[in-house]
Coordinates of C-alpha atoms in Angstrom, one line a residue:
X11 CA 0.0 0.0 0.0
X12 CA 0.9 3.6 -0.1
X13 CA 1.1 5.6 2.7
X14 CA 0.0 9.5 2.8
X15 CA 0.8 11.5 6.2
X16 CA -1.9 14.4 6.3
X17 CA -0.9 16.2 9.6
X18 CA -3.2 19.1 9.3
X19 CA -6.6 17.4 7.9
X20 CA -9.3 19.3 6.9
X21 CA -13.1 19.5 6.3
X22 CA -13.2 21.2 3.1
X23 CA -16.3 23.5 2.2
X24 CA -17.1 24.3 -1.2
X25 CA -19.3 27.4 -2.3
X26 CA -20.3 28.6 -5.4
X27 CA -21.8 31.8 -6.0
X28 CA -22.9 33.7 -9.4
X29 CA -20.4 36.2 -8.8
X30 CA -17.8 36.8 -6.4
X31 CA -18.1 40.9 -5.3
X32 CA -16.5 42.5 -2.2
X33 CA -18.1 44.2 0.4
X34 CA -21.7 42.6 -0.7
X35 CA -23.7 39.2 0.3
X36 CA -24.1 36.6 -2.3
X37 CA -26.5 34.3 -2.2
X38 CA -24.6 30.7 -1.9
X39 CA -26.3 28.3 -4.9
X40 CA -24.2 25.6 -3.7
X41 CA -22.2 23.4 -1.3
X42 CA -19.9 20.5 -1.8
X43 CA -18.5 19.0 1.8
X44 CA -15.2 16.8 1.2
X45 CA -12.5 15.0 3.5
X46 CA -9.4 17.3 2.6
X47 CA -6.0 18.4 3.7
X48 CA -3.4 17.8 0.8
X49 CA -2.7 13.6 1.6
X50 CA -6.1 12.8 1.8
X51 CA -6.8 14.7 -1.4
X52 CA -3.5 12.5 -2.9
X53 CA -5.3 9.1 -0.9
X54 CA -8.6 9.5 -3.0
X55 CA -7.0 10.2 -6.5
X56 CA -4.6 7.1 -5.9
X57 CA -7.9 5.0 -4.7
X58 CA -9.5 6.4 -7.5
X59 CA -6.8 5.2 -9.6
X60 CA -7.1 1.8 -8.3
X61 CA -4.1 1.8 -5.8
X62 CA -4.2 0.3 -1.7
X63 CA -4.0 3.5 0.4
X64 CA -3.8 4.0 4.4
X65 CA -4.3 7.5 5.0
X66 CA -3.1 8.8 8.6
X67 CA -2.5 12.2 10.4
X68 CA -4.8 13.9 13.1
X69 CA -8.8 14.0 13.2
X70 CA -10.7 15.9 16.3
X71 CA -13.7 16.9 17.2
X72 CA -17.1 17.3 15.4
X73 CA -15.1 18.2 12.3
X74 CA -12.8 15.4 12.2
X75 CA -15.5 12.9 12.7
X76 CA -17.1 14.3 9.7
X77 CA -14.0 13.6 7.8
X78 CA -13.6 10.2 8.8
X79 CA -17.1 9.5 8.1
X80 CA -16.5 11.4 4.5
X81 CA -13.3 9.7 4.1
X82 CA -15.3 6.3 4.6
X83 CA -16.6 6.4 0.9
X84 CA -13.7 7.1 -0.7
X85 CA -12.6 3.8 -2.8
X86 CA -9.5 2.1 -2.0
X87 CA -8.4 4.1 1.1
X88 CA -8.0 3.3 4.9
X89 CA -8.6 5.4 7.5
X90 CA -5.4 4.9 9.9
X91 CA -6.0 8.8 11.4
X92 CA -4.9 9.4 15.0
X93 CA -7.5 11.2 17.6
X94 CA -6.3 14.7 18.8
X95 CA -8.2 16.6 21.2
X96 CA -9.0 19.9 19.4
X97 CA -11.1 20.4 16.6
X98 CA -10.0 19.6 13.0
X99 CA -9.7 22.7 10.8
X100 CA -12.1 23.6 8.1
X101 CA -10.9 25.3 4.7
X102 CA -13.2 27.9 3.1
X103 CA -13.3 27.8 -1.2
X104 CA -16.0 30.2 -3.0
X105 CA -16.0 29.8 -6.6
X106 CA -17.2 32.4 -8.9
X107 CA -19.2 30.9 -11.5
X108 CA -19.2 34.5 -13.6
X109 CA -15.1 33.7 -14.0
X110 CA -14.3 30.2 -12.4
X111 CA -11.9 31.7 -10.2
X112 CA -11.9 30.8 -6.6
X113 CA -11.1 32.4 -3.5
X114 CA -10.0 29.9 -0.6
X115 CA -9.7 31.0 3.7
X116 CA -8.1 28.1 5.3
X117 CA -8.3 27.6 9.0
X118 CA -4.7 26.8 11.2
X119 CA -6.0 23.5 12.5
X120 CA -6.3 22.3 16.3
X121 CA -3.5 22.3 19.0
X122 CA -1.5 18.9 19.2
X123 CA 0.2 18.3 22.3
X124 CA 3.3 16.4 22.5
X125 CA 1.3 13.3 23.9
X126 CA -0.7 13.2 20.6
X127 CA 2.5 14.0 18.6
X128 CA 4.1 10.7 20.5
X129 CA 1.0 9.0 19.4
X130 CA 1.2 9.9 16.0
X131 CA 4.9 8.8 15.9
X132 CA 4.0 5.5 17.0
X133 CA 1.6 4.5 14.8
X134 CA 3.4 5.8 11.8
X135 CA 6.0 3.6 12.6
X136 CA 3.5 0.8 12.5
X137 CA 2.3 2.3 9.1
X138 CA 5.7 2.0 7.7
X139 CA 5.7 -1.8 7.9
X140 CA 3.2 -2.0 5.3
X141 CA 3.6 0.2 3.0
X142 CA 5.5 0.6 -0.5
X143 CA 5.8 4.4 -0.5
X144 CA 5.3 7.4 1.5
X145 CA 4.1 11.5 0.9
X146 CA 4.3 13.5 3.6
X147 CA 1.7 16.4 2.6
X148 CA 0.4 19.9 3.6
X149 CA 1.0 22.5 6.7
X150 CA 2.0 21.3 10.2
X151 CA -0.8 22.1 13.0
X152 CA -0.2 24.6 15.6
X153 CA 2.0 22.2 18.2
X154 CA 4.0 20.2 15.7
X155 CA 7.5 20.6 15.7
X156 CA 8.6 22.2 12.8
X157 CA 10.9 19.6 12.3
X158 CA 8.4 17.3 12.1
X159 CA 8.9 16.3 8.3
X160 CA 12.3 16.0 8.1
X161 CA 11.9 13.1 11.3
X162 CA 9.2 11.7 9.1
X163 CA 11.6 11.3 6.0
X164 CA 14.1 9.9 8.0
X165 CA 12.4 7.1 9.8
X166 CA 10.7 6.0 6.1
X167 CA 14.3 6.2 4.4
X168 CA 15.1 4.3 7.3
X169 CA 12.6 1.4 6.3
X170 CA 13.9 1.3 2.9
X171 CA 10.9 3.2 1.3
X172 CA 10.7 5.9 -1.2
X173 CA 9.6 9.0 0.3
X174 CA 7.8 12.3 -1.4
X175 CA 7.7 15.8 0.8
X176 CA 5.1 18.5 -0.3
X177 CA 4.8 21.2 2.1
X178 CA 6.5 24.8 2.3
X179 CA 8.4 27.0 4.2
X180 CA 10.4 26.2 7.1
X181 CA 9.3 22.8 7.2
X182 CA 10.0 22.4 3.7
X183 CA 13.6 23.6 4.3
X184 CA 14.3 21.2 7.3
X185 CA 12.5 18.7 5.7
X186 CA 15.0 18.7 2.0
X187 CA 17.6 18.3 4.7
X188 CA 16.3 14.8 5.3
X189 CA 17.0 13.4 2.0
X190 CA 14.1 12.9 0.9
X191 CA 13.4 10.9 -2.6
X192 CA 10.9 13.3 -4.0
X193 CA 10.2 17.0 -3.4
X194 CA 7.3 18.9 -5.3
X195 CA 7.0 22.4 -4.6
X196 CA 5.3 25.1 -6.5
X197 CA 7.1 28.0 -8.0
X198 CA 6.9 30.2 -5.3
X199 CA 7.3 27.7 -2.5
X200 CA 11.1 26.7 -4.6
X201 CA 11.8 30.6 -4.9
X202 CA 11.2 30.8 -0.8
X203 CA 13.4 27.8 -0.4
X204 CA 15.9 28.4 -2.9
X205 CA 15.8 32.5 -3.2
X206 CA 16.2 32.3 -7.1
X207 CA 12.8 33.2 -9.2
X208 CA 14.2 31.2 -12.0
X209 CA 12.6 27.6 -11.6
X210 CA 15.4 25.6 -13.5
X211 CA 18.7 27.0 -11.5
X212 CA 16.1 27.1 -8.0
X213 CA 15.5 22.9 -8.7
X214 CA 18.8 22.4 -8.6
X215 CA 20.0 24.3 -5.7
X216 CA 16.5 22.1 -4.3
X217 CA 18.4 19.1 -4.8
X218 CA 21.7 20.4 -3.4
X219 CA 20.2 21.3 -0.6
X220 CA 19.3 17.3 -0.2
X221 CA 16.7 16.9 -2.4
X222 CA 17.1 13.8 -4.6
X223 CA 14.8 14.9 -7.0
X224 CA 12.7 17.7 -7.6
X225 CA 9.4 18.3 -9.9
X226 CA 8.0 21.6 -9.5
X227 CA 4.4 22.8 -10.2
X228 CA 4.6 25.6 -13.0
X229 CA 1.0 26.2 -12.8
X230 CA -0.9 26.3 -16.5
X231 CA 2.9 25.5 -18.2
X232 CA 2.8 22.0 -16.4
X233 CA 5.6 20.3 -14.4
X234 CA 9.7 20.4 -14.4
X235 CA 11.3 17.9 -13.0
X236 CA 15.3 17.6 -11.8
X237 CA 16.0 13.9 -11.1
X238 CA 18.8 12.1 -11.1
X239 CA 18.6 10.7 -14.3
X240 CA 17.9 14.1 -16.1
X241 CA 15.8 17.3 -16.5
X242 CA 12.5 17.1 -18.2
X243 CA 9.6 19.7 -19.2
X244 CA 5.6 18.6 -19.5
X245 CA 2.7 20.2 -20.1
X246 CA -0.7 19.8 -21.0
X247 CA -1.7 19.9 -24.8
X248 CA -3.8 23.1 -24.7
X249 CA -5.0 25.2 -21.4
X250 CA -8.0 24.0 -19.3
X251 CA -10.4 26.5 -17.8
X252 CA -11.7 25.2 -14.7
X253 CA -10.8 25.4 -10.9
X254 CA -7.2 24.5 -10.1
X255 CA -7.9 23.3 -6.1
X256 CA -6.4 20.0 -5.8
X257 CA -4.6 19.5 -9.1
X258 CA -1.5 19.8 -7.2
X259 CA -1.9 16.9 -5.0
X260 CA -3.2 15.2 -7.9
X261 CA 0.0 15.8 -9.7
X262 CA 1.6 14.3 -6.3
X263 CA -0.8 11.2 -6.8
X264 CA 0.4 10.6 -10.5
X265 CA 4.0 10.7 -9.3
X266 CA 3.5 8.4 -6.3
X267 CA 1.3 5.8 -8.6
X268 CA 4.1 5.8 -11.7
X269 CA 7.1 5.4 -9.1
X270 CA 5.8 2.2 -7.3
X271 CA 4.6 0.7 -10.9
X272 CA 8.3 1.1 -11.9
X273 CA 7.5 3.7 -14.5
X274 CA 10.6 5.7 -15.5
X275 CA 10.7 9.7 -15.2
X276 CA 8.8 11.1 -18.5
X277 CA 6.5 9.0 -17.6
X278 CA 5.9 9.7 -14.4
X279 CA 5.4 13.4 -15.7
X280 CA 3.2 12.4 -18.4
X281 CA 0.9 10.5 -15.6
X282 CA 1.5 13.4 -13.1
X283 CA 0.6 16.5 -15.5
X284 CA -2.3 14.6 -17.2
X285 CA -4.2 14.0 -13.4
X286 CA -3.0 17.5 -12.6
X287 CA -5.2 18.9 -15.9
X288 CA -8.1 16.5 -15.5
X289 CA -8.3 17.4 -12.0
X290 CA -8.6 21.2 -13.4
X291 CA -11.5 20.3 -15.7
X292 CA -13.3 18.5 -13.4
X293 CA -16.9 19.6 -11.9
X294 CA -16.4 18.9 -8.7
X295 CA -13.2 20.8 -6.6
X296 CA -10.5 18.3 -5.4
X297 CA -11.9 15.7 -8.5
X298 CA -10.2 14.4 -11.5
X299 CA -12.4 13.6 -14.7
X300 CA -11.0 10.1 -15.8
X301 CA -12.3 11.0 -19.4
X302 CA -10.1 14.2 -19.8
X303 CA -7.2 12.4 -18.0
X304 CA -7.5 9.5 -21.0
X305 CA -8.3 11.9 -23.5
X306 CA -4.6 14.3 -22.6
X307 CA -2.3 11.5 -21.5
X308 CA -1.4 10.4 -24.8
X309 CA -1.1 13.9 -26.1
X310 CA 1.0 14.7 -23.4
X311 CA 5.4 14.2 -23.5
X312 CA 8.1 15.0 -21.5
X313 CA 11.0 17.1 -23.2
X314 CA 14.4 16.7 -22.2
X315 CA 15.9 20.2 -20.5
X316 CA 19.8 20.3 -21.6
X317 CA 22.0 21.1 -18.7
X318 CA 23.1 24.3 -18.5

């Protein structure tokens, strides 16, 4: 199976309105409830895509009992989340139908204490036993050291299993430190770590920094990727208009399913861009639309990036 760590679960809380205008009401003409935080959103597009996954982090409180009880339909994946005592966080999205552009308020998420953290620890070592690969998603909840990640990394290197770290900021800086297999960052989360704007010179100051590879999110232009076997480019065939919530861990999905089916890098890229855009164009936020995804993947190839 394949692991996801979600530290910071959410309950995610969709609205859509005719038209998003400040300093007004709108009147709400619908709402979409979903179990969210970045690895549970990577858990349901790797059960969707027919893969065994055990999903764990924290869930508290009225709201984390409505995720586990929304997390319980979601195909192929395990609930393996670890009770907290505070309340699990809820994200805010409003989508303007007018424009399809959406505006998101996302909640810090409850207080862990260090029991809980010691909790967590422990049963994520039982977790590892099991599994064939590991993504460590998303912010850390207030309480969480913010070296958290880079223990995480270590203790799956340490069981032999590949390891993928998507999360920013300081955590994503003491996390690369770890080693870990795969990093995916967006642009602006590898200019923070890096300090160069430039994607291709920031990935691979990301890797010297302890990254063994790096594929970051270039928004509309698709995904680069600095691995150890080379530099590659991939994008969709033509732009999707749609909402973009989710098609990041969706990407992080793609990648996760292609390593442990022993695809090589372009296609892992081709997989990961391809869920990335089909997630984009799909009705619901957070959702991929298997008929885009089949209809793009072939069209979709991964260019080689000379070295500089």
């Amino acid at each position: 199976m394949i692991l996801t760590v979600t530290l910071n679960t959410a309950l995610d809380v969709t609205h859509r309105v005719p038209r998003m205008l400040p300093h007004t009401s709108h009147r709400v003409t619908g709402v979409t409830e979903r179990a969210g935080g970045k690895g549970l959103n990577v858990a349901r597009v790797l059960g969707a895509l027919g893969e065994e996954v055990t999903a764990t982090g924290f869930a508290g409180g009225p709201t984390g009992q409505t995720v586990r009880e929304l997390l319980a339909g979601a195909p192929g994946v395990t609930d393996a989340l670890v009770p907290c005592a505070g309340t699990t966080r809820r994200t805010l999205a409003v989508v303007d139908e007018s424009t399809g552009d959406t505006t998101q308020f996302n909640e810090p998420g409850p207080l862990i204490s260090a029991a809980e953290w010691a909790a967590f620890l422990e049963r994520y070592a039982e977790l590892l036993t099991g599994a064939r690969a590991v993504a460590l998603c998303g912010s850390l909840p207030p309480g969480v050291p913010v070296g958290a990640y880079a223990a995480l990394v270590r203790a799956a290197r340490a069981a032999g299993l590949p390891v993928l770290l998507d999360t920013s900021g300081e955590a994503l800086r003491r996390g690369v430190a770890a080693r870990p297999d795969i990093i995916k960052p967006n642009a602006a989360e590898l200019a923070e770590l890096t300090g160069a704007r430039d994607p291709f010179p920031a990935t691979r100051d990301a890797r010297r920094r302890g990254a063994q590879a790096v594929v970051t999110s270039l928004g509309p232009a698709g995904l680069l990727a600095a691995t150890p076997d080379g530099t590659w480019e991939a994008a969709p065939p033509r732009p999707l208009r749609g909402n973009p919530t989710g098609a990041g861990d969706s990407a992080v999905a793609g990648l996760l399913s292609a390593l442990t089916r022993g695809l090589d890098w372009p296609e892992r890229l081709v997989r990961a861009v391809a869920l990335s855009a089909a997630t984009v164009h799909a009705p619901t936020a957070g959702d991929f639309d298997p008929r885009t995804y089949e209809e793009i993947a072939p069209q979709i190839r991964a260019v080689p990036v000379p070295a500089p």
